[in-house]
Coordinates of C-alpha atoms and ligand atoms in Angstrom, one line a residue:
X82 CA 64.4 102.4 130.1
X83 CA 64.4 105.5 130.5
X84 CA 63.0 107.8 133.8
X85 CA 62.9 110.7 135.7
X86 CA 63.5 111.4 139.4
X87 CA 61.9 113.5 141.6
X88 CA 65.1 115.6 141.7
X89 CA 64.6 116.1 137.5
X90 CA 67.8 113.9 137.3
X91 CA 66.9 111.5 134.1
X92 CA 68.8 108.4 133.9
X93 CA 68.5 105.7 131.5
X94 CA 69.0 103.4 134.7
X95 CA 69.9 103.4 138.1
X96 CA 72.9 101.7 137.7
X97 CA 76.3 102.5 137.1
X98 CA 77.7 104.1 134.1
X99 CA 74.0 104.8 132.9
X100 CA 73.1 107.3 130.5
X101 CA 73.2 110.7 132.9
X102 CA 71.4 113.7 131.6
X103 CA 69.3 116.9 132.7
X104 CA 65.9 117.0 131.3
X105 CA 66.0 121.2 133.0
X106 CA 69.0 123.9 132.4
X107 CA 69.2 125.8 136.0
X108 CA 68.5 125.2 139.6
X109 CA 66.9 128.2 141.5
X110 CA 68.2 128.3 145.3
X111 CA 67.1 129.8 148.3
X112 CA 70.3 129.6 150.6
X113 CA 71.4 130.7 153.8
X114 CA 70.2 127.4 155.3
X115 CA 73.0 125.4 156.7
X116 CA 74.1 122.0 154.5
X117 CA 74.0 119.1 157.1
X118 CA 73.7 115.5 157.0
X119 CA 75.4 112.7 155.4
X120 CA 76.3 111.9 151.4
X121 CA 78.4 108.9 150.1
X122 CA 81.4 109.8 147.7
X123 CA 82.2 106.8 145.1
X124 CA 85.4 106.3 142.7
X125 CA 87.3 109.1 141.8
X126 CA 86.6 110.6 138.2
X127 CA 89.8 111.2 137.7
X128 CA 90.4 107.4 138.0
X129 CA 87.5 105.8 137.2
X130 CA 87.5 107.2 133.6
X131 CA 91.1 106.2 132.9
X132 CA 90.6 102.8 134.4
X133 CA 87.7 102.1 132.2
X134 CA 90.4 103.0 129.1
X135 CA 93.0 100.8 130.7
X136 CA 90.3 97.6 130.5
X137 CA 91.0 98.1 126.7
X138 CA 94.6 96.8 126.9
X139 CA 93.5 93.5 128.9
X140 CA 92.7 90.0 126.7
X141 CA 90.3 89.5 129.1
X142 CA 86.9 91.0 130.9
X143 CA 87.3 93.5 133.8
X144 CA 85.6 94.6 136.4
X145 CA 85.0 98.2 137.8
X146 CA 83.7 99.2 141.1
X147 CA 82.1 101.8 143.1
X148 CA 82.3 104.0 139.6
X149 CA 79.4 106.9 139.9
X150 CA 77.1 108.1 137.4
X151 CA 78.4 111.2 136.1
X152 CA 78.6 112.1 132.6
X153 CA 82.2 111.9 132.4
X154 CA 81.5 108.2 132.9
X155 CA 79.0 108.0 130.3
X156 CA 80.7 109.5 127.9
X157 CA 84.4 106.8 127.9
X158 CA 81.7 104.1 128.1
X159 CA 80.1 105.6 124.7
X160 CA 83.8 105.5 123.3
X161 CA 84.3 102.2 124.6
X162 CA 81.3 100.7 122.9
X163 CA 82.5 102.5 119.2
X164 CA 85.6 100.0 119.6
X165 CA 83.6 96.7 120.3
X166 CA 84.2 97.0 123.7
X167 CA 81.3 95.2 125.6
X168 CA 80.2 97.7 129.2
X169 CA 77.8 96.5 130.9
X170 CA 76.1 97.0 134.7
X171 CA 77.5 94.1 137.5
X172 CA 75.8 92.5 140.2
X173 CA 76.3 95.1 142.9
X174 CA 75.2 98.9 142.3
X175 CA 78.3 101.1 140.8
X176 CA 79.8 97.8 138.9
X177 CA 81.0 98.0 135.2
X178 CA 81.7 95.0 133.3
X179 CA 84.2 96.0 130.7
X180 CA 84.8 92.9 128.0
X181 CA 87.3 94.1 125.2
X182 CA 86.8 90.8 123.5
X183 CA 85.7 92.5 120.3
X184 CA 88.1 95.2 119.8
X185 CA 87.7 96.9 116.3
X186 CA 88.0 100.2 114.8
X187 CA 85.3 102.9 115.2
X188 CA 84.4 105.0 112.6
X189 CA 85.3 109.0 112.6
X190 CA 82.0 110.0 112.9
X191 CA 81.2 107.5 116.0
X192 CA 84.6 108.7 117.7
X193 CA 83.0 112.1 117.2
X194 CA 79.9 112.0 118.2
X195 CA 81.1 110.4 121.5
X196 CA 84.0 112.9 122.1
X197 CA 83.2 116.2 122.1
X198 CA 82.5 116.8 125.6
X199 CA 86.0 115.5 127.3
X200 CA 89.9 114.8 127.4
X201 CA 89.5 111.4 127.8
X202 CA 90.0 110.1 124.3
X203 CA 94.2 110.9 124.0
X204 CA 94.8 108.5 126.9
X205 CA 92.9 105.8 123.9
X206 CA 96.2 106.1 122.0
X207 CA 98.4 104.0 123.2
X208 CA 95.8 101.2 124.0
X209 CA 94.2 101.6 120.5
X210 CA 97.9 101.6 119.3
X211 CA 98.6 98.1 121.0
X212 CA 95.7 97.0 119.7
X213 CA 94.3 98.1 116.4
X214 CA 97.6 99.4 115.3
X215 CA 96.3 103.0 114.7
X216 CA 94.3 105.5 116.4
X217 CA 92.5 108.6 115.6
X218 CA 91.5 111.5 118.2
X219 CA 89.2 114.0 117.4
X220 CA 89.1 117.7 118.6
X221 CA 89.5 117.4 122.4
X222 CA 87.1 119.1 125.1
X223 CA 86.9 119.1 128.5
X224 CA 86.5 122.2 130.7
X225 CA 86.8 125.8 130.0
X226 CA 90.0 126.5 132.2
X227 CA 92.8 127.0 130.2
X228 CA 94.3 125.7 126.9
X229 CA 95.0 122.2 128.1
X230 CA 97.3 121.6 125.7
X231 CA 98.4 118.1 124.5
X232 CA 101.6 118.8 123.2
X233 CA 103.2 116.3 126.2
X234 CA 101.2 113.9 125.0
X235 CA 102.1 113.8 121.1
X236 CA 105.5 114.0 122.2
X237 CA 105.7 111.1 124.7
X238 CA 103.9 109.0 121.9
X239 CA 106.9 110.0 119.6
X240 CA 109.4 108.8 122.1
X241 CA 107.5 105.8 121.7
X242 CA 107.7 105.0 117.6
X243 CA 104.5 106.4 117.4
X244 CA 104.0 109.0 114.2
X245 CA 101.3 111.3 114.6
X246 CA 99.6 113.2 111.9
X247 CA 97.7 116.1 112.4
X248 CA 94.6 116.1 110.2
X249 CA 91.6 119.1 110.1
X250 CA 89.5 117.0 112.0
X251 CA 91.5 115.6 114.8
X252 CA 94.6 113.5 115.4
X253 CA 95.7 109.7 113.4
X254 CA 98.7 108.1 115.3
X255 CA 100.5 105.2 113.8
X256 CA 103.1 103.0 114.6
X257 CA 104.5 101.6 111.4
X258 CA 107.5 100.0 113.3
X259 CA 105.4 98.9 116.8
X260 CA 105.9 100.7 120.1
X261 CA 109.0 100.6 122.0
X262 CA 110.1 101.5 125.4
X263 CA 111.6 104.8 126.0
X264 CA 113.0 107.8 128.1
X265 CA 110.7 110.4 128.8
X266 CA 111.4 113.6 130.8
X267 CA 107.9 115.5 131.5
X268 CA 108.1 119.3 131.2
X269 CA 106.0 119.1 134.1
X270 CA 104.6 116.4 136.3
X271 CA 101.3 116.2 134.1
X272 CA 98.4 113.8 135.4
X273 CA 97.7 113.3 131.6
X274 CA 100.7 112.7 130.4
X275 CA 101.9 110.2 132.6
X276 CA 98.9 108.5 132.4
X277 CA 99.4 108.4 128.7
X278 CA 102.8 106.9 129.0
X279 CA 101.7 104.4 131.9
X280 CA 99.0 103.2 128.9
X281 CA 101.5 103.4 126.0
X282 CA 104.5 101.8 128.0
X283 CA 102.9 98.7 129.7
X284 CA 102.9 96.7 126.7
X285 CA 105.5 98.3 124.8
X286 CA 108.9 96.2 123.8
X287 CA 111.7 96.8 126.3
X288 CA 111.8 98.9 129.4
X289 CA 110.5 102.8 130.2
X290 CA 111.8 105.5 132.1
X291 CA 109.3 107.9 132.6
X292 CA 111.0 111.2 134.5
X293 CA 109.1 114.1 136.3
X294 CA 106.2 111.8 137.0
X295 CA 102.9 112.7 138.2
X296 CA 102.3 110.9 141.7
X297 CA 98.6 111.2 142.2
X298 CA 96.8 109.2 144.1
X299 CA 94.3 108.5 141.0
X300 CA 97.8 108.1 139.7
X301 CA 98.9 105.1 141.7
X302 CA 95.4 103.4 141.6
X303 CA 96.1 103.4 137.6
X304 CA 99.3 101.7 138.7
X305 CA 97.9 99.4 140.9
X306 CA 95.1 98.5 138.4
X307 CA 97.6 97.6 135.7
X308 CA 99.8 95.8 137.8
X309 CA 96.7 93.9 138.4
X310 CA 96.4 93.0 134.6
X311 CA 100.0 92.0 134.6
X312 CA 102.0 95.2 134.4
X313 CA 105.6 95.3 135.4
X314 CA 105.4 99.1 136.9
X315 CA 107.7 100.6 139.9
X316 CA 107.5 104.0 141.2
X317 CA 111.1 104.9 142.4
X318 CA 112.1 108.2 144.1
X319 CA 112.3 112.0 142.4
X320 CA 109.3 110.9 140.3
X321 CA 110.5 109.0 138.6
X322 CA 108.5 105.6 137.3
X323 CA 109.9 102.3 135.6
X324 CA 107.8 100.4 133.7
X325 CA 108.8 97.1 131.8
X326 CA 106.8 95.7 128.9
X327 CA 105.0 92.8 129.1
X328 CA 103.3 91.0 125.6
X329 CA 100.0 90.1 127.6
X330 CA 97.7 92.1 130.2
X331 CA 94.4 90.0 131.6
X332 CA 91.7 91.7 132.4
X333 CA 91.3 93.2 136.3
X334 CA 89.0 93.7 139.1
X335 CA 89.4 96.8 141.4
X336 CA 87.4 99.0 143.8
X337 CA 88.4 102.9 142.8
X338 CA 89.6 105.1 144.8
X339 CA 87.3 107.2 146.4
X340 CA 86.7 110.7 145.0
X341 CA 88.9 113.4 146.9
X342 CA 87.6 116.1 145.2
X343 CA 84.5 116.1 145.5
X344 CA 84.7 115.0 149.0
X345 CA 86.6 118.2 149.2
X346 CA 84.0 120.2 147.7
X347 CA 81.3 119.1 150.3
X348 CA 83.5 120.1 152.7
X349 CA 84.4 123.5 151.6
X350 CA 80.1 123.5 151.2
X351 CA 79.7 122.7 154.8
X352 CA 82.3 125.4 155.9
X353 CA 80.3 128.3 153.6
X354 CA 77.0 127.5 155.1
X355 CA 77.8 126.9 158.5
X356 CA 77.1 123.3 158.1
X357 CA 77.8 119.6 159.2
X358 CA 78.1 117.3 156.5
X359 CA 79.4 113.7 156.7
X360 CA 80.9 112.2 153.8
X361 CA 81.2 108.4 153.7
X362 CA 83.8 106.9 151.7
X363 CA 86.1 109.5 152.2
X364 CA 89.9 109.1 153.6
X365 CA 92.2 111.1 155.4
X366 CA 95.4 109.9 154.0
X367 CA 94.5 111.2 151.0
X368 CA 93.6 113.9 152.2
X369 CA 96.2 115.5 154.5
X370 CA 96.9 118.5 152.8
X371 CA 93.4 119.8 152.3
X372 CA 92.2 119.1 155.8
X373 CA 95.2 121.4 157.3
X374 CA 94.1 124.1 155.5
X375 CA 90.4 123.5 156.4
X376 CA 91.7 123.4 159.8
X377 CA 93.5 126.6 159.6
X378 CA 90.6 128.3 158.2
X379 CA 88.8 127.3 161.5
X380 CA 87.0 124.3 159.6
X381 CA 86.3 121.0 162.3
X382 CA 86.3 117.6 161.1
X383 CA 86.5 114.1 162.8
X384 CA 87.9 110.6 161.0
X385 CA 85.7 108.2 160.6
X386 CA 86.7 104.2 159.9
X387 CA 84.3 105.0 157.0
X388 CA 84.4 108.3 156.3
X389 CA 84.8 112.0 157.3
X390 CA 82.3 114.6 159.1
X391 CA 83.6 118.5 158.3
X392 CA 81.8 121.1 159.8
X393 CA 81.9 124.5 160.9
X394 CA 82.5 124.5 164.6
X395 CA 81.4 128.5 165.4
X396 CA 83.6 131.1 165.7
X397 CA 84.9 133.3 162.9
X398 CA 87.0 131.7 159.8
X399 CA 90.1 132.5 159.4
X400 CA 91.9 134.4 156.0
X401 CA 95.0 131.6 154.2
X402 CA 97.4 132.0 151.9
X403 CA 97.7 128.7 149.7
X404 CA 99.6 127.8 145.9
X405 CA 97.6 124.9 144.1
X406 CA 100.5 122.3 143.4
X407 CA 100.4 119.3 141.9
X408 CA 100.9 116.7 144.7
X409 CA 101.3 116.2 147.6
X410 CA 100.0 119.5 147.4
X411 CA 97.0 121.7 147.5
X412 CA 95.4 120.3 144.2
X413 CA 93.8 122.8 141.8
X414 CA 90.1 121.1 142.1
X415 CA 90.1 122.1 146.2
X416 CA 90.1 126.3 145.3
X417 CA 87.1 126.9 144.2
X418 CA 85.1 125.3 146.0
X419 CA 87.7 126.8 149.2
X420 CA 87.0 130.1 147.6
X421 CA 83.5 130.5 148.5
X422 CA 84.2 129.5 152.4
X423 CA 86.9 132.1 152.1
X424 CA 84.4 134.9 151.5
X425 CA 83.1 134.0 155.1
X426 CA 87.1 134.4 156.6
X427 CA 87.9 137.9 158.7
X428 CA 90.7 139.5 156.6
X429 CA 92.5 138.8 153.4
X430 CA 93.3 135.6 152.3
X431 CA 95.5 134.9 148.5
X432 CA 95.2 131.9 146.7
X433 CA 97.9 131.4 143.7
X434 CA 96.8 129.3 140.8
X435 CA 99.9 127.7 139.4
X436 CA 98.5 124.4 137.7
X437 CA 96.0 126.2 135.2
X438 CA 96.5 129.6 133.6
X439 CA 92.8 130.2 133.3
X440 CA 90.6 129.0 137.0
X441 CA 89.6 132.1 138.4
X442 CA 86.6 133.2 135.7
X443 CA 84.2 132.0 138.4
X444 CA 84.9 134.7 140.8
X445 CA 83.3 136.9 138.9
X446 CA 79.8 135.2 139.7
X447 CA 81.0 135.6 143.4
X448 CA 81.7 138.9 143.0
X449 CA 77.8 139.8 141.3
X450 CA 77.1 137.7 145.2
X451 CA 79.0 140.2 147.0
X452 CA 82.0 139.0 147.1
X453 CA 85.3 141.2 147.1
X454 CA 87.7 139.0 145.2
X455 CA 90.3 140.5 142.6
X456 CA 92.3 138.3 140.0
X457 CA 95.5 139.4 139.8
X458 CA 96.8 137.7 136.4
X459 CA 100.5 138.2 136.7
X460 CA 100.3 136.7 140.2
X461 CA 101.6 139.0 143.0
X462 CA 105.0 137.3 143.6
X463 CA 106.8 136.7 140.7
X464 CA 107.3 133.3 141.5
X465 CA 109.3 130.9 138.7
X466 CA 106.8 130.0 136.0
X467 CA 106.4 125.8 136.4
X468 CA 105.4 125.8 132.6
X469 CA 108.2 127.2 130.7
X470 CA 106.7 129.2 127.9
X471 CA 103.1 129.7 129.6
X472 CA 102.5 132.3 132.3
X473 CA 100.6 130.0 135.5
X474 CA 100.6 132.3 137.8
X475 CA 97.2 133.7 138.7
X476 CA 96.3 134.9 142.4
X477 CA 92.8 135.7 143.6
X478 CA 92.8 138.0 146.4
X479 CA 89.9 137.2 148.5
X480 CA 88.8 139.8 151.6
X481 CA 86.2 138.9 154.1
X482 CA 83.8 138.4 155.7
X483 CA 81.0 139.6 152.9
X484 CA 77.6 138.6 152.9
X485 CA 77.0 137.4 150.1
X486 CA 73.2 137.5 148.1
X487 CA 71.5 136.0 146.1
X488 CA 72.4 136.4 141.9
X489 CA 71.1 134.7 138.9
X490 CA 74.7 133.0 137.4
X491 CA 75.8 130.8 134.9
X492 CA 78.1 127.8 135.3
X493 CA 81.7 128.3 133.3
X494 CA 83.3 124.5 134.0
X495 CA 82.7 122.1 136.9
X496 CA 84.5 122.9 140.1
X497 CA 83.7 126.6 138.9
X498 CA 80.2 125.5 138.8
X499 CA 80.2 123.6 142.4
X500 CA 81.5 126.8 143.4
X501 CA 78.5 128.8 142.1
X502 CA 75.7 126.0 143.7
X503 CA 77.7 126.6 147.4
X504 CA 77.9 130.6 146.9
X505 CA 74.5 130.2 146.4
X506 CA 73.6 128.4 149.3
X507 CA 75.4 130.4 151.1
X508 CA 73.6 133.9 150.3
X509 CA 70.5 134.9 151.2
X510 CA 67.7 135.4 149.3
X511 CA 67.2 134.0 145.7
X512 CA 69.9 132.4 143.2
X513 CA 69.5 130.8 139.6
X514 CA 72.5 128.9 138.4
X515 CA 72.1 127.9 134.8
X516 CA 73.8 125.5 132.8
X517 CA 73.9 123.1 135.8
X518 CA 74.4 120.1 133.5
X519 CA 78.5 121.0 133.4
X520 CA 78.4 120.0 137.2
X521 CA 77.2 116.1 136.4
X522 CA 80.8 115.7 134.8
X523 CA 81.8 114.9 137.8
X524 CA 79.6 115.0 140.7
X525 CA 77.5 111.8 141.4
X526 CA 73.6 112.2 141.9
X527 CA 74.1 115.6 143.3
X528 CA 70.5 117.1 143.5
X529 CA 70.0 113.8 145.5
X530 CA 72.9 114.7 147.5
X531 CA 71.6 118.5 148.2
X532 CA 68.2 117.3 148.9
X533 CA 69.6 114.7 151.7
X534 CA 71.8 117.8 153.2
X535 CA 68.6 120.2 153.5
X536 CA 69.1 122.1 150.7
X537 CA 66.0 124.6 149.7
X538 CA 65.7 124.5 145.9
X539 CA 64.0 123.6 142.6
X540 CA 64.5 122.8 138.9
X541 CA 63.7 125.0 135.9
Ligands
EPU799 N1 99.8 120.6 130.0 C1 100.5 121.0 128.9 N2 100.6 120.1 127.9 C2 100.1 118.9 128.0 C3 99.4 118.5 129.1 C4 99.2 119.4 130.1 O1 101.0 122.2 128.8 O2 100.3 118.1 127.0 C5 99.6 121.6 131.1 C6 98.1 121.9 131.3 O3 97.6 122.9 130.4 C7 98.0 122.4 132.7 C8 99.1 121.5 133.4 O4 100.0 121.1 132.3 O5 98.4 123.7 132.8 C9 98.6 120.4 134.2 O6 97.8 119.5 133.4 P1 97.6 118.0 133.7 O7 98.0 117.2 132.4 O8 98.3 117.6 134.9 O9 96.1 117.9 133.9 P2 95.0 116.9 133.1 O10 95.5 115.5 133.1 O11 94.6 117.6 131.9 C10 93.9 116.2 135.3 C11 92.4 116.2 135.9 C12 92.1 117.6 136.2 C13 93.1 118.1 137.3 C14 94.5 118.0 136.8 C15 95.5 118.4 137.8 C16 91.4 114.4 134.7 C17 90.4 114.0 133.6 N3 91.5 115.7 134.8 O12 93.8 117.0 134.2 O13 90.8 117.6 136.8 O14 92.8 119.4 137.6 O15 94.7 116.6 136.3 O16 95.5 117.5 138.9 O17 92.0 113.6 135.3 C18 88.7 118.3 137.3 O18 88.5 117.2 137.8 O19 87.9 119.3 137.4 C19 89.9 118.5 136.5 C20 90.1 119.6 135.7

């Protein structure tokens, strides 16, 4: 059944995993009005998604909850269904029941038409491996920040017995002789990749040692979902993760964990605009390292049992000098959003990009706003490169406080694009933001969420 909300947000239903689109291109913004109230985050994207893959290795149903409806969503489920995988809504609002009773092979053109939009379909190898005995990945998108490369990815796969061929359309993987456990040194900590071998390994013969592990927190709620299903999986020091095949995973039941980034980015929203907003569902401990730097920027916030308030306590902000790291720390979806409440801070502050080699195009919008931010894209250091071969070592040199005004932008990828919605509350006067759709890859309901904090704006 399709319908339309009053915010223009069209949804196929109200319930989660629905069918998420934009029946209108821009939003048109009259800011300078302070963001306050209170908004609900629900399961982390960068979880969510993967968990929904991870129901495809079980014999049995699962069950998904607190999973928003963002597009990202939408489109795994689509993927899902291709491969006989039965999704449907639960009892409660934000359940997926995912039943991979069925399993079968999708046809190219269904993989395709379901894929084009994200990164999610390499972490369907090793599942689809496991249990079709083939699988085939079309061209891969995702957002504009970088090459994103998958090259860890196919390699891993390889350590497994997997043989990949490269084909004009996408990707076939075999595995002639099964998949068998291995040892796998990362390049880099990759969230991807490890995923990809957690996936692969869990029901591959013998034991894996996965090296230079990614240690997310979306990471370890993977971990914790397939050790619900069965999974023999322990996370020992140095990064390093052991994971022992088993011949049988169940299906699993399991609230995500809640979504850090965008909790993040309401935060660096309510900073920019002078605001208050309370965000339920959010959790310090996973949280530590941005709220010290929202603290030091002169940011206020208070710990809820069942949530956190930020808000901008007076005074003047404060210039910082951060390096995105993978974690524990400052995590490459917190900067741009940061950014924008950085334009308000007396002084200069630098922020190095070290994870992607391409996150700083959305200053440029900022700077049409007023802004006085340059990209430096050598960095300023000369710091080690993390990604041997690949220069990751952009800085944005941001110098405040500018008033910033109001601009007619268009949205490059998502946290890009949140930046551009809280620039353009922040300025005064008049701001369109086009292409507005990019930012429902990941935010939940988030005209509903603007209109609860008071924002002034309307759909074109
Ligand atoms: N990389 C390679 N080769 C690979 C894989 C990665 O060179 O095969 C490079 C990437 O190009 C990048 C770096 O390694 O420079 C880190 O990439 P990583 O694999 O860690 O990132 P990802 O798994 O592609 C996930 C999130 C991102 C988040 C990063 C870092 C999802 C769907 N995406 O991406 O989230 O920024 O981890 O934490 O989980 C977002 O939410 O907006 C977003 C981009």
């Amino acid at each position: 059944m399709s319908d339309t909300s009053a915010t223009g947000l069209a949804t196929d239903s109200r319930k989660a995993g629905a069918r998420v689109g934009y029946n209108f291109d821009a939003l048109v913004i009259d800011g300078g009005v302070p963001l306050k109230g209170t908004i609900e985050v629900l399961g982390a994207k960068n979880l969510v998604t993967k968990a929904m893959v991870a129901s495809l290795l079980g014999e049995t149903q699962s069950l998904l909850r607190d999973v928003p409806e963002i597009s990202d969503v939408q489109v795994v489920r689509g993927l899902l269904e291709v491969h006989g995988v039965t999704v449907t809504e639960g009892v409660e609002p934000g359940d997926l029941l995912l039943d991979p009773s069925n399993v079968r092979s999708a046809h190219m053109h269904e993989i395709d038409a379901h894929a084009g939009s994200s990164r999610i379909p390499i972490l369907f190898c090793g599942p689809l491996l496991h249990q079709l005995g083939e699988a085939f990945i079309p061209d891969l998108g995702g957002c504009r920040i970088g090459d994103r490369p998958i090259d860890f990815h196919l390699d891993a796969l390889r350590h497994f017995g997997a043989v990949v061929d490269k084909l004009p359309t996408g990707i076939r993987i075999t595995a002639p002789n099964g998949l068998r456990g291995a040892a796998i040194e990362l390049p880099y900590p990759s969230v991807g990749a490890t995923e990809q071998v957690l996936l692969t390994a869990v029901r591959a013969e013998g034991t894996t040692e996965l090296r230079n592990a990614a240690i997310e927190p979306e990471i370890m709620d993977l971990i914790a979902i397939l050790q619900k299903m069965g999974a023999i999986i322990s996370v020992e020091p140095n990064r390093v993760i052991l994971i022992e095949g088993v011949d049988r995973l169940e299906g699993y039941s399991h609230r995500a964990i809640f979504d850090r980034n965008e909790a993040a980015s309401w935060a660096s929203a309510a900073l920019a605009t002078g605001g208050d907003i309370e965000v339920k569902g959010a959790k310090q401990e996973h949280m530590m390292t941005f709220l010290n730097v929202f603290r030091k920027v002169g940011g206020a916030f208070d710990v809820y049992e069942d949530g956190i308030r930020f808000y901008h306590p007076g005074g003047e902000l404060k210039p910082v000098v951060i390096e995105t790291d993978v974690h524990p720390g400052f995590m490459t979806d917190w900067q741009q959003p940061l950014i924008v409440a950085l334009t308000q801070a007396r002084g200069a502050s630098i922020v190095h990009e070290t994870v992607y080699e391409n996150r700083f195009g959305f200053t440029d919008a900022l700077n049409q706003m007023g802004a006085d931010i340059t990209v430096h894209k050598q960095g300023l250091t000369g710091t080690a490169r993390r990604v041997p071969r690949r220069n990751l070592e952009q800085a944005a040199v941001i110098v405040g406080p500018t008033p910033l005004h109001g601009a007619d932008v268009e949205v490059p990828d998502l946290r890009g694009g949140f930046s551009h919605l809280i620039a353009a509350l922040t300025a005064e006067g008049r701001s369109r933001v086009s292409n507005v759709g990019i930012i429902s890859r990941g935010y939940g309901d988030f005209l509903g969420k603007l209109e609860a904090l008071g924002a002034r704006f309307s759909v074109e």
